[in-house]
Coordinates of C-alpha atoms in Angstrom, one line a residue:
M1 CA 161.2 151.8 -129.4
A2 CA 162.5 153.7 -126.2
E3 CA 165.9 151.8 -126.2
T4 CA 166.6 152.7 -129.9
E5 CA 165.1 156.0 -129.7
R6 CA 167.9 156.4 -127.0
F7 CA 170.4 155.0 -128.6
V8 CA 169.7 157.6 -132.0
A9 CA 169.8 160.6 -129.8
A10 CA 173.3 159.2 -128.3
V11 CA 174.9 159.0 -131.7
E12 CA 173.7 162.0 -133.2
G13 CA 176.0 164.0 -133.9
A14 CA 178.6 161.8 -132.6
H15 CA 181.3 161.1 -135.5
L16 CA 180.3 157.4 -136.3
G17 CA 184.2 156.2 -136.6
T18 CA 184.6 156.6 -132.8
P19 CA 185.2 153.0 -131.5
V20 CA 183.3 151.4 -129.2
P21 CA 185.5 149.6 -125.5
S22 CA 182.8 147.3 -125.1
C23 CA 182.7 146.4 -128.2
P24 CA 186.2 145.4 -129.3
G25 CA 186.9 146.6 -133.1
W26 CA 184.1 148.6 -133.0
T27 CA 182.5 151.8 -133.9
L28 CA 179.7 153.7 -133.6
V29 CA 178.6 152.7 -137.2
D30 CA 179.4 148.9 -136.8
L31 CA 177.2 149.3 -133.5
I32 CA 174.1 151.0 -135.3
R33 CA 174.7 148.5 -138.6
H34 CA 174.6 145.8 -136.1
T35 CA 171.7 146.6 -133.9
G36 CA 169.7 147.8 -136.9
S37 CA 170.3 144.8 -138.9
V38 CA 169.5 142.2 -135.9
Q39 CA 166.2 144.3 -135.7
R40 CA 165.4 143.3 -139.1
M41 CA 166.2 139.5 -139.1
F42 CA 164.0 139.0 -136.1
S43 CA 160.9 140.9 -137.3
G44 CA 162.1 138.9 -140.7
L45 CA 161.3 135.7 -138.0
L46 CA 158.2 137.1 -136.4
R47 CA 156.6 138.1 -139.4
R48 CA 157.1 134.4 -140.7
L49 CA 156.4 132.8 -137.3
V50 CA 159.4 130.4 -138.5
Q51 CA 158.7 126.8 -137.2
E52 CA 162.2 125.5 -137.4
R53 CA 165.8 127.1 -136.9
P54 CA 166.7 129.1 -140.1
L55 CA 169.4 128.3 -142.3
S56 CA 170.0 131.2 -143.8
R57 CA 170.4 134.9 -141.7
D58 CA 170.1 136.5 -145.3
T59 CA 167.6 139.6 -144.4
A60 CA 167.1 142.8 -147.0
L61 CA 168.9 145.5 -144.6
D62 CA 168.3 148.3 -147.1
L63 CA 171.7 150.1 -145.8
P64 CA 172.0 153.8 -146.0
A65 CA 174.5 155.4 -148.6
S66 CA 176.3 157.0 -146.5
D67 CA 177.1 157.0 -142.2
D68 CA 175.0 160.3 -141.9
G69 CA 172.4 157.9 -143.1
Y70 CA 172.5 155.3 -139.9
P71 CA 170.4 156.9 -137.4
A72 CA 167.5 157.4 -139.3
W73 CA 168.1 153.9 -140.5
L74 CA 168.3 152.5 -137.3
T75 CA 165.0 154.7 -136.4
G76 CA 163.5 153.0 -139.8
S77 CA 164.2 149.1 -138.6
A78 CA 163.2 150.1 -134.5
Q79 CA 159.8 151.4 -136.6
M80 CA 160.1 148.1 -138.8
A81 CA 160.3 145.9 -135.6
A82 CA 157.6 147.9 -133.5
Q83 CA 155.1 146.9 -136.4
V84 CA 155.8 143.6 -136.9
F85 CA 155.1 143.3 -132.6
A86 CA 151.3 145.2 -133.0
D87 CA 151.1 142.6 -135.6
T88 CA 152.2 139.3 -133.9
D89 CA 150.4 137.4 -131.3
P90 CA 153.0 137.2 -128.4
D91 CA 151.6 133.9 -127.8
A92 CA 152.2 132.6 -131.3
P93 CA 154.4 129.2 -131.6
M94 CA 157.2 129.4 -132.9
W95 CA 160.8 128.4 -133.0
A96 CA 163.4 129.9 -130.7
W97 CA 166.9 129.4 -129.8
G98 CA 165.9 129.7 -126.4
A99 CA 163.8 128.9 -123.4
D100 CA 160.5 129.6 -124.7
P101 CA 159.4 128.7 -128.3
H102 CA 156.7 131.4 -128.4
A103 CA 157.1 134.8 -130.4
R104 CA 157.6 136.5 -127.0
F105 CA 160.6 135.3 -127.1
W106 CA 162.0 136.7 -129.5
M107 CA 160.3 140.5 -128.8
R108 CA 161.7 140.2 -125.3
R109 CA 165.3 139.2 -126.5
M110 CA 165.2 142.3 -129.6
L111 CA 164.4 144.7 -126.6
F112 CA 167.9 143.6 -124.3
E113 CA 169.3 143.1 -127.4
T114 CA 169.3 146.5 -128.4
L115 CA 169.0 147.7 -124.6
M116 CA 172.8 146.7 -124.4
H117 CA 174.0 148.3 -127.7
R118 CA 172.1 151.5 -126.4
V119 CA 174.5 151.7 -123.7
D120 CA 177.3 150.5 -125.5
A121 CA 176.4 153.4 -127.6
E122 CA 176.4 155.7 -124.5
L123 CA 179.4 154.6 -123.2
A124 CA 181.5 155.2 -126.3
V125 CA 180.5 158.6 -126.4
G126 CA 181.4 159.5 -122.8
L127 CA 177.2 159.2 -121.2
R128 CA 176.7 157.3 -118.1
P129 CA 173.8 154.7 -119.3
V130 CA 170.7 154.7 -116.5
I131 CA 168.3 151.2 -116.7
D132 CA 165.2 151.5 -115.3
P133 CA 165.9 149.2 -112.5
A134 CA 162.7 147.0 -113.0
L135 CA 163.6 146.4 -117.3
A136 CA 166.8 145.9 -115.5
A137 CA 165.6 142.7 -113.3
D138 CA 163.9 141.5 -116.0
G139 CA 167.1 141.4 -118.5
V140 CA 168.8 139.7 -115.7
D141 CA 166.3 137.0 -115.8
E142 CA 166.1 136.9 -119.4
F143 CA 169.9 136.3 -119.6
L144 CA 170.2 133.6 -117.1
V145 CA 166.9 131.9 -118.5
N146 CA 168.2 131.7 -122.0
L147 CA 172.1 131.2 -121.2
P148 CA 172.4 127.5 -121.3
F149 CA 170.6 127.5 -124.9
A150 CA 173.0 129.1 -126.1
A151 CA 175.8 126.7 -126.6
S152 CA 175.5 127.2 -131.0
F153 CA 177.0 130.9 -130.5
A154 CA 178.3 130.5 -127.2
P155 CA 181.0 127.5 -126.9
K156 CA 182.4 128.5 -123.6
T157 CA 179.0 127.7 -121.7
A158 CA 180.3 124.1 -122.3
E159 CA 182.8 124.6 -119.3
L160 CA 180.0 125.4 -117.0
R161 CA 179.5 122.5 -115.3
G162 CA 180.1 121.2 -111.8
Q163 CA 178.8 119.2 -109.1
D164 CA 175.9 120.9 -108.1
E165 CA 178.0 124.6 -106.8
T166 CA 175.0 127.2 -106.6
I167 CA 176.2 130.9 -107.5
R168 CA 173.4 133.5 -106.2
F169 CA 172.4 136.6 -108.4
R170 CA 170.8 139.4 -105.8
C171 CA 169.0 142.2 -106.7
T172 CA 170.1 145.3 -103.6
D173 CA 166.6 147.8 -105.4
R174 CA 164.3 144.9 -106.2
P175 CA 162.7 142.0 -104.7
A176 CA 164.5 139.6 -107.0
A177 CA 167.3 136.9 -106.6
W178 CA 168.2 134.2 -109.1
L179 CA 170.5 130.5 -107.9
V180 CA 172.2 129.6 -110.6
R181 CA 173.0 125.5 -110.1
L182 CA 175.8 123.9 -111.9
H183 CA 175.3 120.5 -112.7
P184 CA 177.8 117.3 -114.1
D185 CA 175.9 117.9 -117.3
G186 CA 174.7 121.4 -117.5
F187 CA 173.6 124.5 -115.1
G188 CA 170.4 126.6 -114.8
I189 CA 168.1 128.2 -112.4
D190 CA 167.5 126.3 -110.1
P191 CA 163.4 125.9 -110.3
N192 CA 163.3 124.2 -106.7
P193 CA 165.8 125.4 -104.3
K194 CA 166.3 123.8 -100.9
E195 CA 166.3 127.6 -100.1
A196 CA 165.0 130.6 -101.3
P197 CA 166.8 132.3 -103.8
A198 CA 167.2 135.7 -101.9
T199 CA 168.4 134.8 -98.4
G200 CA 169.2 130.8 -99.0
T201 CA 173.2 129.6 -98.9
A202 CA 174.9 129.7 -102.3
D203 CA 178.4 128.7 -102.7
A204 CA 179.3 132.3 -104.2
T205 CA 176.3 135.2 -104.5
V206 CA 177.1 138.4 -105.9
E207 CA 174.5 141.7 -105.1
G208 CA 174.1 144.8 -106.8
V209 CA 172.0 147.2 -108.4
A210 CA 169.6 145.2 -110.7
A211 CA 171.6 147.6 -113.8
D212 CA 174.5 146.7 -112.7
L213 CA 173.9 142.7 -112.1
L214 CA 172.4 143.4 -115.9
L215 CA 176.1 145.0 -116.8
L216 CA 178.0 142.6 -115.2
L217 CA 176.1 139.4 -116.9
Y218 CA 177.0 141.4 -120.7
G219 CA 180.4 142.1 -119.7
R220 CA 180.2 145.4 -119.4
L221 CA 181.0 145.5 -115.6
D222 CA 183.4 143.6 -113.7
R223 CA 182.8 141.6 -110.8
G224 CA 185.8 143.2 -108.4
A225 CA 183.8 147.1 -109.4
D226 CA 182.9 148.4 -106.0
V227 CA 179.2 148.4 -106.9
F228 CA 179.1 144.6 -106.0
E229 CA 179.1 142.8 -102.9
T230 CA 181.0 139.4 -103.4
S231 CA 180.8 136.5 -101.4
G232 CA 181.9 132.6 -101.1
N233 CA 183.5 131.3 -104.0
D234 CA 185.8 133.2 -105.8
D235 CA 186.7 130.7 -108.1
L236 CA 183.2 130.0 -108.8
L237 CA 182.5 133.5 -109.7
R238 CA 185.8 133.9 -112.1
R239 CA 185.0 130.8 -113.9
W240 CA 181.5 131.7 -114.4
V241 CA 182.9 135.2 -115.6
A242 CA 185.5 133.8 -118.0
N243 CA 182.5 131.3 -119.9
S244 CA 179.3 133.0 -119.5
A245 CA 179.8 135.5 -122.2
F246 CA 176.9 135.7 -124.2

């Protein structure tokens, strides 16, 4: 609920026709409608503990009659999700498109979906987003763990192949780092790196505070921004950014 509350606080009083620069072609009302719809759809999956990929995404959205009803509608979507979370065992097995086939996958996924669109809303109305460092680091982990499974809706990830080239993402404000390895047949976080992810060698490295790394992975910050320290193979970093859109 906390991320939705911050989202609603950002858009209340704003013109809902305001463009959202980080989501080209969308306005605030599109952003709200998308976020609330995803919350309701995920809540439905959790409520049923679906065991197979759904054949349809049809969800009862109960959209408001006019645009000025959207902030309250988004709050209602989050309340619905919170109730489903409270009623659901996070360890319950269920279908998930990512790495963890349990209810907790969807709870975690919904959190970061909402967080990123809260950021989009704040950017659209001229606010500077603030993200808790521990939460941001978990978001980086959630993104990198699940991205190799996202090909059905992120087809460019098929281009993330290599000959064991590595990219290190390291937080400068948290004791957290990830070593991603590109194989001939796929990519993913290296579970047994020869050297510790935070200190070992890598073909390319990006360092920054956790919140900025999260925004980088989601395409809300450019890798050339002065908040990052990059080193190593710049072409490899460029290829990662070009093909890892979620």
